[in-house]
Amino acid sequence: VPIMAKLLTEVRVEEMYDVSSVRIALVGAGPISRELYQNFSDRFGIRLSSNYGSTETGGLISRVESIMYESIGKPMIGVKLKIVDGYGREVACKEKGEIMVKSIGMQRGYLGEKTSLFDEEGYWPTGDIGMCDENGNVFIVGRLKNMINVGGKKVIPSEVEDTILKMPNVKECAVAGYRKDSGEEAIKAFIVMKKDNSNYSKEDVRMFCSQNLSQYKIPSIVEFINELPRNQMGKVLYRNLQ
């Protein structure tokens, strides 16, 4: 998982073990940041690659060829994948939608659950938002349950997070939705700085976002924290942030 790859770059692995024969490093359960990818490559001379899967559908996507680390690659043999909009219609290349999977090793359903989650073609909804490029490479951009509805417009947290992470000295960022007193949903950004939090004010962050994002994607609230809440696999606990 990403946090383990990060820890490997911070310990003296080479002094304890001979890792010269290691050629492949795969990361699952979360995205690889540009900083992590570069640090791992500089330290070990190995490219980090993402793979993708779920308990319900088995191992889905895993590859060792050297392509961009942002992509989870292409479906393996025996796996079919499509990306659909909210009405179940397949989207065009580079358009975002929910990833649906059909494989020879997937489950039939949940024990005791009478309602089927499969669509009429037998595809399973993953709950992940993704898109494909012109070469068929798949990119994960977020989770449906984490999507924020701002005045009827959908905001994918990762888009705001990626923008804030471009600010110098920002170490980590997570974006979540919250309810205003009016009942409307809005955006809140949680930021971990590399150094002293005083490097930026909350308005500095909002100003930077206004220069790079649409108005409705700008966080209403910015909070500087010491660390993001994570589970044992290193995934950010967005439910805690919400």
PDB file of C-alpha atoms in Angstrom:
ATOM      1  CA  VAL A   1       0.000   0.000   0.000  1.00  0.00           C
ATOM      2  CA  PRO A   2       1.217   3.592  -0.549  1.00  0.00           C
ATOM      3  CA  ILE A   3       2.189   4.219   3.066  1.00  0.00           C
ATOM      4  CA  MET A   4       4.417   1.109   3.074  1.00  0.00           C
ATOM      5  CA  ALA A   5       6.143   2.243  -0.124  1.00  0.00           C
ATOM      6  CA  LYS A   6       6.716   5.613   1.552  1.00  0.00           C
ATOM      7  CA  LEU A   7       8.186   3.982   4.663  1.00  0.00           C
ATOM      8  CA  LEU A   8      10.572   1.915   2.536  1.00  0.00           C
ATOM      9  CA  THR A   9      12.084   5.145   1.198  1.00  0.00           C
ATOM     10  CA  GLU A  10      12.720   6.319   4.766  1.00  0.00           C
ATOM     11  CA  VAL A  11      14.549   3.285   6.213  1.00  0.00           C
ATOM     12  CA  ARG A  12      17.976   1.849   5.463  1.00  0.00           C
ATOM     13  CA  VAL A  13      16.789  -1.144   3.487  1.00  0.00           C
ATOM     14  CA  GLU A  14      19.949  -1.380   1.369  1.00  0.00           C
ATOM     15  CA  GLU A  15      22.129  -1.715   4.465  1.00  0.00           C
ATOM     16  CA  MET A  16      20.017  -4.604   5.782  1.00  0.00           C
ATOM     17  CA  TYR A  17      19.178  -6.514   2.605  1.00  0.00           C
ATOM     18  CA  ASP A  18      20.426  -7.055  -0.924  1.00  0.00           C
ATOM     19  CA  VAL A  19      17.633  -5.597  -3.080  1.00  0.00           C
ATOM     20  CA  SER A  20      19.604  -5.513  -6.330  1.00  0.00           C
ATOM     21  CA  SER A  21      17.471  -8.287  -7.839  1.00  0.00           C
ATOM     22  CA  VAL A  22      14.169  -6.478  -7.233  1.00  0.00           C
ATOM     23  CA  ARG A  23      12.696  -5.341 -10.548  1.00  0.00           C
ATOM     24  CA  ILE A  24       9.005  -4.746  -9.891  1.00  0.00           C
ATOM     25  CA  ALA A  25       7.126  -2.821  -7.205  1.00  0.00           C
ATOM     26  CA  LEU A  26       3.322  -2.798  -7.228  1.00  0.00           C
ATOM     27  CA  VAL A  27       1.103  -0.567  -5.095  1.00  0.00           C
ATOM     28  CA  GLY A  28      -2.572  -1.181  -4.392  1.00  0.00           C
ATOM     29  CA  ALA A  29      -5.311   0.217  -2.134  1.00  0.00           C
ATOM     30  CA  GLY A  30      -4.535   3.819  -3.025  1.00  0.00           C
ATOM     31  CA  PRO A  31      -2.963   6.243  -5.502  1.00  0.00           C
ATOM     32  CA  ILE A  32       0.753   6.887  -5.972  1.00  0.00           C
ATOM     33  CA  SER A  33       1.728  10.527  -5.563  1.00  0.00           C
ATOM     34  CA  ARG A  34       4.298  12.118  -7.824  1.00  0.00           C
ATOM     35  CA  GLU A  35       6.583  12.676  -4.825  1.00  0.00           C
ATOM     36  CA  LEU A  36       6.373   9.030  -3.735  1.00  0.00           C
ATOM     37  CA  TYR A  37       6.977   7.786  -7.266  1.00  0.00           C
ATOM     38  CA  GLN A  38      10.072   9.974  -7.646  1.00  0.00           C
ATOM     39  CA  ASN A  39      11.467   9.198  -4.191  1.00  0.00           C
ATOM     40  CA  PHE A  40      11.063   5.450  -4.687  1.00  0.00           C
ATOM     41  CA  SER A  41      12.674   5.605  -8.117  1.00  0.00           C
ATOM     42  CA  ASP A  42      15.591   7.694  -6.837  1.00  0.00           C
ATOM     43  CA  ARG A  43      16.154   5.391  -3.862  1.00  0.00           C
ATOM     44  CA  PHE A  44      15.892   1.973  -5.495  1.00  0.00           C
ATOM     45  CA  GLY A  45      15.979   2.597  -9.245  1.00  0.00           C
ATOM     46  CA  ILE A  46      12.592   0.850  -9.524  1.00  0.00           C
ATOM     47  CA  ARG A  47       9.380   2.280 -10.938  1.00  0.00           C
ATOM     48  CA  LEU A  48       6.283   2.020  -8.781  1.00  0.00           C
ATOM     49  CA  SER A  49       3.209   0.727 -10.622  1.00  0.00           C
ATOM     50  CA  SER A  50      -0.442   0.642  -9.559  1.00  0.00           C
ATOM     51  CA  ASN A  51      -2.639  -2.437  -9.591  1.00  0.00           C
ATOM     52  CA  TYR A  52      -6.349  -2.636  -8.939  1.00  0.00           C
ATOM     53  CA  GLY A  53      -8.830  -5.149  -7.641  1.00  0.00           C
ATOM     54  CA  SER A  54     -11.549  -5.936  -5.127  1.00  0.00           C
ATOM     55  CA  THR A  55     -12.721  -8.838  -3.039  1.00  0.00           C
ATOM     56  CA  GLU A  56     -15.969  -8.994  -5.006  1.00  0.00           C
ATOM     57  CA  THR A  57     -14.333  -9.245  -8.407  1.00  0.00           C
ATOM     58  CA  GLY A  58     -10.939 -10.843  -7.723  1.00  0.00           C
ATOM     59  CA  GLY A  59      -7.645  -9.429  -9.015  1.00  0.00           C
ATOM     60  CA  LEU A  60      -8.610  -7.167 -11.854  1.00  0.00           C
ATOM     61  CA  ILE A  61      -5.760  -5.154 -13.264  1.00  0.00           C
ATOM     62  CA  SER A  62      -2.053  -5.736 -12.768  1.00  0.00           C
ATOM     63  CA  ARG A  63       0.785  -5.082 -15.156  1.00  0.00           C
ATOM     64  CA  VAL A  64       4.540  -4.695 -15.100  1.00  0.00           C
ATOM     65  CA  GLU A  65       5.190  -2.701 -18.253  1.00  0.00           C
ATOM     66  CA  SER A  66       6.583   0.775 -17.698  1.00  0.00           C
ATOM     67  CA  ILE A  67       3.701   3.159 -18.269  1.00  0.00           C
ATOM     68  CA  MET A  68       2.609   6.244 -16.362  1.00  0.00           C
ATOM     69  CA  TYR A  69       2.274   5.576 -12.632  1.00  0.00           C
ATOM     70  CA  GLU A  70      -1.061   7.441 -12.496  1.00  0.00           C
ATOM     71  CA  SER A  71      -2.781   4.653 -14.452  1.00  0.00           C
ATOM     72  CA  ILE A  72      -3.943   1.289 -13.113  1.00  0.00           C
ATOM     73  CA  GLY A  73      -3.319  -0.184 -16.553  1.00  0.00           C
ATOM     74  CA  LYS A  74      -5.652  -2.337 -18.628  1.00  0.00           C
ATOM     75  CA  PRO A  75      -8.000  -5.230 -17.774  1.00  0.00           C
ATOM     76  CA  MET A  76      -6.327  -8.621 -17.541  1.00  0.00           C
ATOM     77  CA  ILE A  77      -7.412 -11.608 -19.635  1.00  0.00           C
ATOM     78  CA  GLY A  78     -10.818 -12.773 -18.406  1.00  0.00           C
ATOM     79  CA  VAL A  79     -11.839  -9.299 -17.236  1.00  0.00           C
ATOM     80  CA  LYS A  80     -14.165  -6.854 -18.983  1.00  0.00           C
ATOM     81  CA  LEU A  81     -14.458  -3.253 -17.891  1.00  0.00           C
ATOM     82  CA  LYS A  82     -16.683  -0.332 -18.823  1.00  0.00           C
ATOM     83  CA  ILE A  83     -17.186   3.197 -17.507  1.00  0.00           C
ATOM     84  CA  VAL A  84     -20.760   4.474 -17.274  1.00  0.00           C
ATOM     85  CA  ASP A  85     -22.642   7.639 -16.355  1.00  0.00           C
ATOM     86  CA  GLY A  86     -25.421   7.905 -13.787  1.00  0.00           C
ATOM     87  CA  TYR A  87     -27.875   6.329 -16.226  1.00  0.00           C
ATOM     88  CA  GLY A  88     -25.732   3.278 -16.963  1.00  0.00           C
ATOM     89  CA  ARG A  89     -24.634   4.509 -20.388  1.00  0.00           C
ATOM     90  CA  GLU A  90     -21.007   4.082 -21.400  1.00  0.00           C
ATOM     91  CA  VAL A  91     -19.077   7.350 -21.516  1.00  0.00           C
ATOM     92  CA  ALA A  92     -16.635   8.474 -24.177  1.00  0.00           C
ATOM     93  CA  CYS A  93     -12.838   8.425 -23.948  1.00  0.00           C
ATOM     94  CA  LYS A  94     -11.494  10.693 -21.161  1.00  0.00           C
ATOM     95  CA  GLU A  95     -14.982  11.230 -19.707  1.00  0.00           C
ATOM     96  CA  LYS A  96     -15.466  10.325 -16.047  1.00  0.00           C
ATOM     97  CA  GLY A  97     -17.924   7.743 -14.779  1.00  0.00           C
ATOM     98  CA  GLU A  98     -18.331   4.710 -12.519  1.00  0.00           C
ATOM     99  CA  ILE A  99     -16.118   1.721 -13.261  1.00  0.00           C
ATOM    100  CA  MET A 100     -18.114  -1.469 -13.904  1.00  0.00           C
ATOM    101  CA  VAL A 101     -16.416  -4.864 -14.010  1.00  0.00           C
ATOM    102  CA  LYS A 102     -17.272  -8.327 -15.281  1.00  0.00           C
ATOM    103  CA  SER A 103     -14.844 -11.187 -14.707  1.00  0.00           C
ATOM    104  CA  ILE A 104     -14.702 -14.979 -14.633  1.00  0.00           C
ATOM    105  CA  GLY A 105     -13.780 -14.981 -10.947  1.00  0.00           C
ATOM    106  CA  MET A 106     -16.321 -12.597  -9.445  1.00  0.00           C
ATOM    107  CA  GLN A 107     -18.849 -13.316  -6.726  1.00  0.00           C
ATOM    108  CA  ARG A 108     -22.520 -14.035  -7.367  1.00  0.00           C
ATOM    109  CA  GLY A 109     -23.712 -11.730  -4.607  1.00  0.00           C
ATOM    110  CA  TYR A 110     -23.686 -11.089  -0.859  1.00  0.00           C
ATOM    111  CA  LEU A 111     -24.982 -13.697   1.586  1.00  0.00           C
ATOM    112  CA  GLY A 112     -28.569 -12.885   2.540  1.00  0.00           C
ATOM    113  CA  GLU A 113     -28.834 -10.004   0.062  1.00  0.00           C
ATOM    114  CA  LYS A 114     -31.776 -10.568  -2.286  1.00  0.00           C
ATOM    115  CA  THR A 115     -31.321  -7.458  -4.423  1.00  0.00           C
ATOM    116  CA  SER A 116     -28.736  -7.916  -7.187  1.00  0.00           C
ATOM    117  CA  LEU A 117     -26.186  -5.168  -7.744  1.00  0.00           C
ATOM    118  CA  PHE A 118     -25.255  -6.450 -11.221  1.00  0.00           C
ATOM    119  CA  ASP A 119     -26.521  -4.582 -14.264  1.00  0.00           C
ATOM    120  CA  GLU A 120     -28.413  -6.366 -17.036  1.00  0.00           C
ATOM    121  CA  GLU A 121     -25.129  -7.299 -18.756  1.00  0.00           C
ATOM    122  CA  GLY A 122     -23.698  -8.836 -15.582  1.00  0.00           C
ATOM    123  CA  TYR A 123     -21.298  -5.992 -14.711  1.00  0.00           C
ATOM    124  CA  TRP A 124     -20.504  -5.203 -11.081  1.00  0.00           C
ATOM    125  CA  PRO A 125     -20.466  -1.547  -9.849  1.00  0.00           C
ATOM    126  CA  THR A 126     -17.162  -0.851  -8.111  1.00  0.00           C
ATOM    127  CA  GLY A 127     -18.105   2.526  -6.659  1.00  0.00           C
ATOM    128  CA  ASP A 128     -14.899   3.976  -8.134  1.00  0.00           C
ATOM    129  CA  ILE A 129     -14.904   6.921 -10.519  1.00  0.00           C
ATOM    130  CA  GLY A 130     -12.522   6.535 -13.436  1.00  0.00           C
ATOM    131  CA  MET A 131     -11.798   7.280 -17.062  1.00  0.00           C
ATOM    132  CA  CYS A 132      -9.923   5.730 -19.990  1.00  0.00           C
ATOM    133  CA  ASP A 133      -7.443   7.360 -22.336  1.00  0.00           C
ATOM    134  CA  GLU A 134      -7.208   6.774 -26.087  1.00  0.00           C
ATOM    135  CA  ASN A 135      -4.973   3.726 -25.518  1.00  0.00           C
ATOM    136  CA  GLY A 136      -7.384   2.010 -23.125  1.00  0.00           C
ATOM    137  CA  ASN A 137      -5.402   2.763 -19.962  1.00  0.00           C
ATOM    138  CA  VAL A 138      -7.666   3.243 -16.945  1.00  0.00           C
ATOM    139  CA  PHE A 139      -7.301   6.035 -14.371  1.00  0.00           C
ATOM    140  CA  ILE A 140      -8.980   6.139 -10.951  1.00  0.00           C
ATOM    141  CA  VAL A 141     -10.064   9.657 -10.015  1.00  0.00           C
ATOM    142  CA  GLY A 142     -12.179   9.139  -6.903  1.00  0.00           C
ATOM    143  CA  ARG A 143     -14.976   7.345  -5.080  1.00  0.00           C
ATOM    144  CA  LEU A 144     -18.682   7.916  -5.713  1.00  0.00           C
ATOM    145  CA  LYS A 145     -19.430   8.095  -1.991  1.00  0.00           C
ATOM    146  CA  ASN A 146     -16.850  10.879  -1.567  1.00  0.00           C
ATOM    147  CA  MET A 147     -18.218  13.044  -4.398  1.00  0.00           C
ATOM    148  CA  ILE A 148     -19.432  16.452  -3.222  1.00  0.00           C
ATOM    149  CA  ASN A 149     -22.657  18.022  -4.523  1.00  0.00           C
ATOM    150  CA  VAL A 150     -22.198  21.801  -4.597  1.00  0.00           C
ATOM    151  CA  GLY A 151     -25.388  23.472  -5.754  1.00  0.00           C
ATOM    152  CA  GLY A 152     -26.217  20.567  -8.038  1.00  0.00           C
ATOM    153  CA  LYS A 153     -22.700  20.428  -9.505  1.00  0.00           C
ATOM    154  CA  LYS A 154     -20.543  17.368  -8.820  1.00  0.00           C
ATOM    155  CA  VAL A 155     -17.056  17.890  -7.402  1.00  0.00           C
ATOM    156  CA  ILE A 156     -14.524  15.062  -7.273  1.00  0.00           C
ATOM    157  CA  PRO A 157     -12.322  15.662  -4.190  1.00  0.00           C
ATOM    158  CA  SER A 158      -9.135  14.478  -5.928  1.00  0.00           C
ATOM    159  CA  GLU A 159      -9.355  17.340  -8.435  1.00  0.00           C
ATOM    160  CA  VAL A 160      -9.256  19.917  -5.638  1.00  0.00           C
ATOM    161  CA  GLU A 161      -6.630  17.920  -3.723  1.00  0.00           C
ATOM    162  CA  ASP A 162      -4.319  17.719  -6.744  1.00  0.00           C
ATOM    163  CA  THR A 163      -4.582  21.477  -7.195  1.00  0.00           C
ATOM    164  CA  ILE A 164      -3.702  22.284  -3.574  1.00  0.00           C
ATOM    165  CA  LEU A 165      -0.818  19.787  -3.642  1.00  0.00           C
ATOM    166  CA  LYS A 166       0.806  21.940  -6.339  1.00  0.00           C
ATOM    167  CA  MET A 167       1.406  24.632  -3.737  1.00  0.00           C
ATOM    168  CA  PRO A 168       4.998  24.594  -2.457  1.00  0.00           C
ATOM    169  CA  ASN A 169       5.470  23.093   1.022  1.00  0.00           C
ATOM    170  CA  VAL A 170       2.080  21.335   1.048  1.00  0.00           C
ATOM    171  CA  LYS A 171       2.784  17.753   2.122  1.00  0.00           C
ATOM    172  CA  GLU A 172      -0.689  16.207   2.077  1.00  0.00           C
ATOM    173  CA  CYS A 173      -4.234  17.290   1.385  1.00  0.00           C
ATOM    174  CA  ALA A 174      -7.687  15.752   1.681  1.00  0.00           C
ATOM    175  CA  VAL A 175     -10.955  17.333   0.632  1.00  0.00           C
ATOM    176  CA  ALA A 176     -14.383  16.385   1.982  1.00  0.00           C
ATOM    177  CA  GLY A 177     -17.931  17.667   1.873  1.00  0.00           C
ATOM    178  CA  TYR A 178     -19.775  19.165   4.842  1.00  0.00           C
ATOM    179  CA  ARG A 179     -23.258  20.537   5.465  1.00  0.00           C
ATOM    180  CA  LYS A 180     -23.798  24.243   5.982  1.00  0.00           C
ATOM    181  CA  ASP A 181     -26.455  25.493   8.411  1.00  0.00           C
ATOM    182  CA  SER A 182     -28.662  25.988   5.348  1.00  0.00           C
ATOM    183  CA  GLY A 183     -28.393  22.270   4.581  1.00  0.00           C
ATOM    184  CA  GLU A 184     -26.391  22.814   1.397  1.00  0.00           C
ATOM    185  CA  GLU A 185     -23.199  20.847   0.857  1.00  0.00           C
ATOM    186  CA  ALA A 186     -19.869  22.672   0.598  1.00  0.00           C
ATOM    187  CA  ILE A 187     -16.161  21.862   0.387  1.00  0.00           C
ATOM    188  CA  LYS A 188     -13.631  21.709   3.205  1.00  0.00           C
ATOM    189  CA  ALA A 189      -9.903  21.189   2.650  1.00  0.00           C
ATOM    190  CA  PHE A 190      -7.616  19.606   5.253  1.00  0.00           C
ATOM    191  CA  ILE A 191      -3.934  20.423   4.687  1.00  0.00           C
ATOM    192  CA  VAL A 192      -0.735  19.025   6.175  1.00  0.00           C
ATOM    193  CA  MET A 193       2.303  21.260   5.620  1.00  0.00           C
ATOM    194  CA  LYS A 194       5.863  20.076   5.098  1.00  0.00           C
ATOM    195  CA  LYS A 195       7.081  22.798   7.403  1.00  0.00           C
ATOM    196  CA  ASP A 196       5.479  25.452   9.584  1.00  0.00           C
ATOM    197  CA  ASN A 197       1.757  25.988   8.952  1.00  0.00           C
ATOM    198  CA  SER A 198       2.347  29.744   9.018  1.00  0.00           C
ATOM    199  CA  ASN A 199       3.751  29.558   5.476  1.00  0.00           C
ATOM    200  CA  TYR A 200       0.220  29.968   4.154  1.00  0.00           C
ATOM    201  CA  SER A 201      -2.978  31.549   5.353  1.00  0.00           C
ATOM    202  CA  LYS A 202      -6.354  30.035   4.616  1.00  0.00           C
ATOM    203  CA  GLU A 203      -7.007  32.834   2.142  1.00  0.00           C
ATOM    204  CA  ASP A 204      -3.746  32.028   0.342  1.00  0.00           C
ATOM    205  CA  VAL A 205      -5.093  28.547  -0.324  1.00  0.00           C
ATOM    206  CA  ARG A 206      -8.453  29.821  -1.499  1.00  0.00           C
ATOM    207  CA  MET A 207      -6.775  32.372  -3.772  1.00  0.00           C
ATOM    208  CA  PHE A 208      -4.565  29.687  -5.339  1.00  0.00           C
ATOM    209  CA  CYS A 209      -7.629  27.515  -5.935  1.00  0.00           C
ATOM    210  CA  SER A 210      -9.511  30.410  -7.531  1.00  0.00           C
ATOM    211  CA  GLN A 211      -6.703  30.765 -10.065  1.00  0.00           C
ATOM    212  CA  ASN A 212      -6.814  27.092 -11.037  1.00  0.00           C
ATOM    213  CA  LEU A 213     -10.361  25.855 -10.428  1.00  0.00           C
ATOM    214  CA  SER A 214     -13.945  26.805 -11.196  1.00  0.00           C
ATOM    215  CA  GLN A 215     -15.588  28.963  -8.546  1.00  0.00           C
ATOM    216  CA  TYR A 216     -17.824  26.190  -7.189  1.00  0.00           C
ATOM    217  CA  LYS A 217     -14.781  23.945  -6.570  1.00  0.00           C
ATOM    218  CA  ILE A 218     -13.050  26.393  -4.225  1.00  0.00           C
ATOM    219  CA  PRO A 219     -13.075  25.176  -0.573  1.00  0.00           C
ATOM    220  CA  SER A 220     -15.322  27.198   1.719  1.00  0.00           C
ATOM    221  CA  ILE A 221     -13.251  26.136   4.730  1.00  0.00           C
ATOM    222  CA  VAL A 222      -9.517  25.427   4.961  1.00  0.00           C
ATOM    223  CA  GLU A 223      -8.045  23.724   8.019  1.00  0.00           C
ATOM    224  CA  PHE A 224      -4.367  23.027   8.722  1.00  0.00           C
ATOM    225  CA  ILE A 225      -3.822  19.782  10.634  1.00  0.00           C
ATOM    226  CA  ASN A 226      -0.808  17.754  11.775  1.00  0.00           C
ATOM    227  CA  GLU A 227      -1.753  14.520   9.964  1.00  0.00           C
ATOM    228  CA  LEU A 228      -4.603  12.993   7.969  1.00  0.00           C
ATOM    229  CA  PRO A 229      -6.681  10.231   9.577  1.00  0.00           C
ATOM    230  CA  ARG A 230      -5.842   6.899   7.944  1.00  0.00           C
ATOM    231  CA  ASN A 231      -6.697   3.243   8.393  1.00  0.00           C
ATOM    232  CA  GLN A 232      -4.119   0.459   8.781  1.00  0.00           C
ATOM    233  CA  MET A 233      -3.747   0.194   4.995  1.00  0.00           C
ATOM    234  CA  GLY A 234      -2.874   3.858   4.695  1.00  0.00           C
ATOM    235  CA  LYS A 235      -6.167   4.972   3.133  1.00  0.00           C
ATOM    236  CA  VAL A 236      -7.452   8.392   4.144  1.00  0.00           C
ATOM    237  CA  LEU A 237     -10.600   8.079   6.286  1.00  0.00           C
ATOM    238  CA  TYR A 238     -12.832  10.547   4.460  1.00  0.00           C
ATOM    239  CA  ARG A 239     -15.783   9.571   6.657  1.00  0.00           C
ATOM    240  CA  ASN A 240     -13.898  10.929   9.679  1.00  0.00           C
ATOM    241  CA  LEU A 241     -13.189  14.155   7.824  1.00  0.00           C
ATOM    242  CA  GLN A 242     -16.839  14.510   6.825  1.00  0.00           C
TER     243      GLN A 242
END
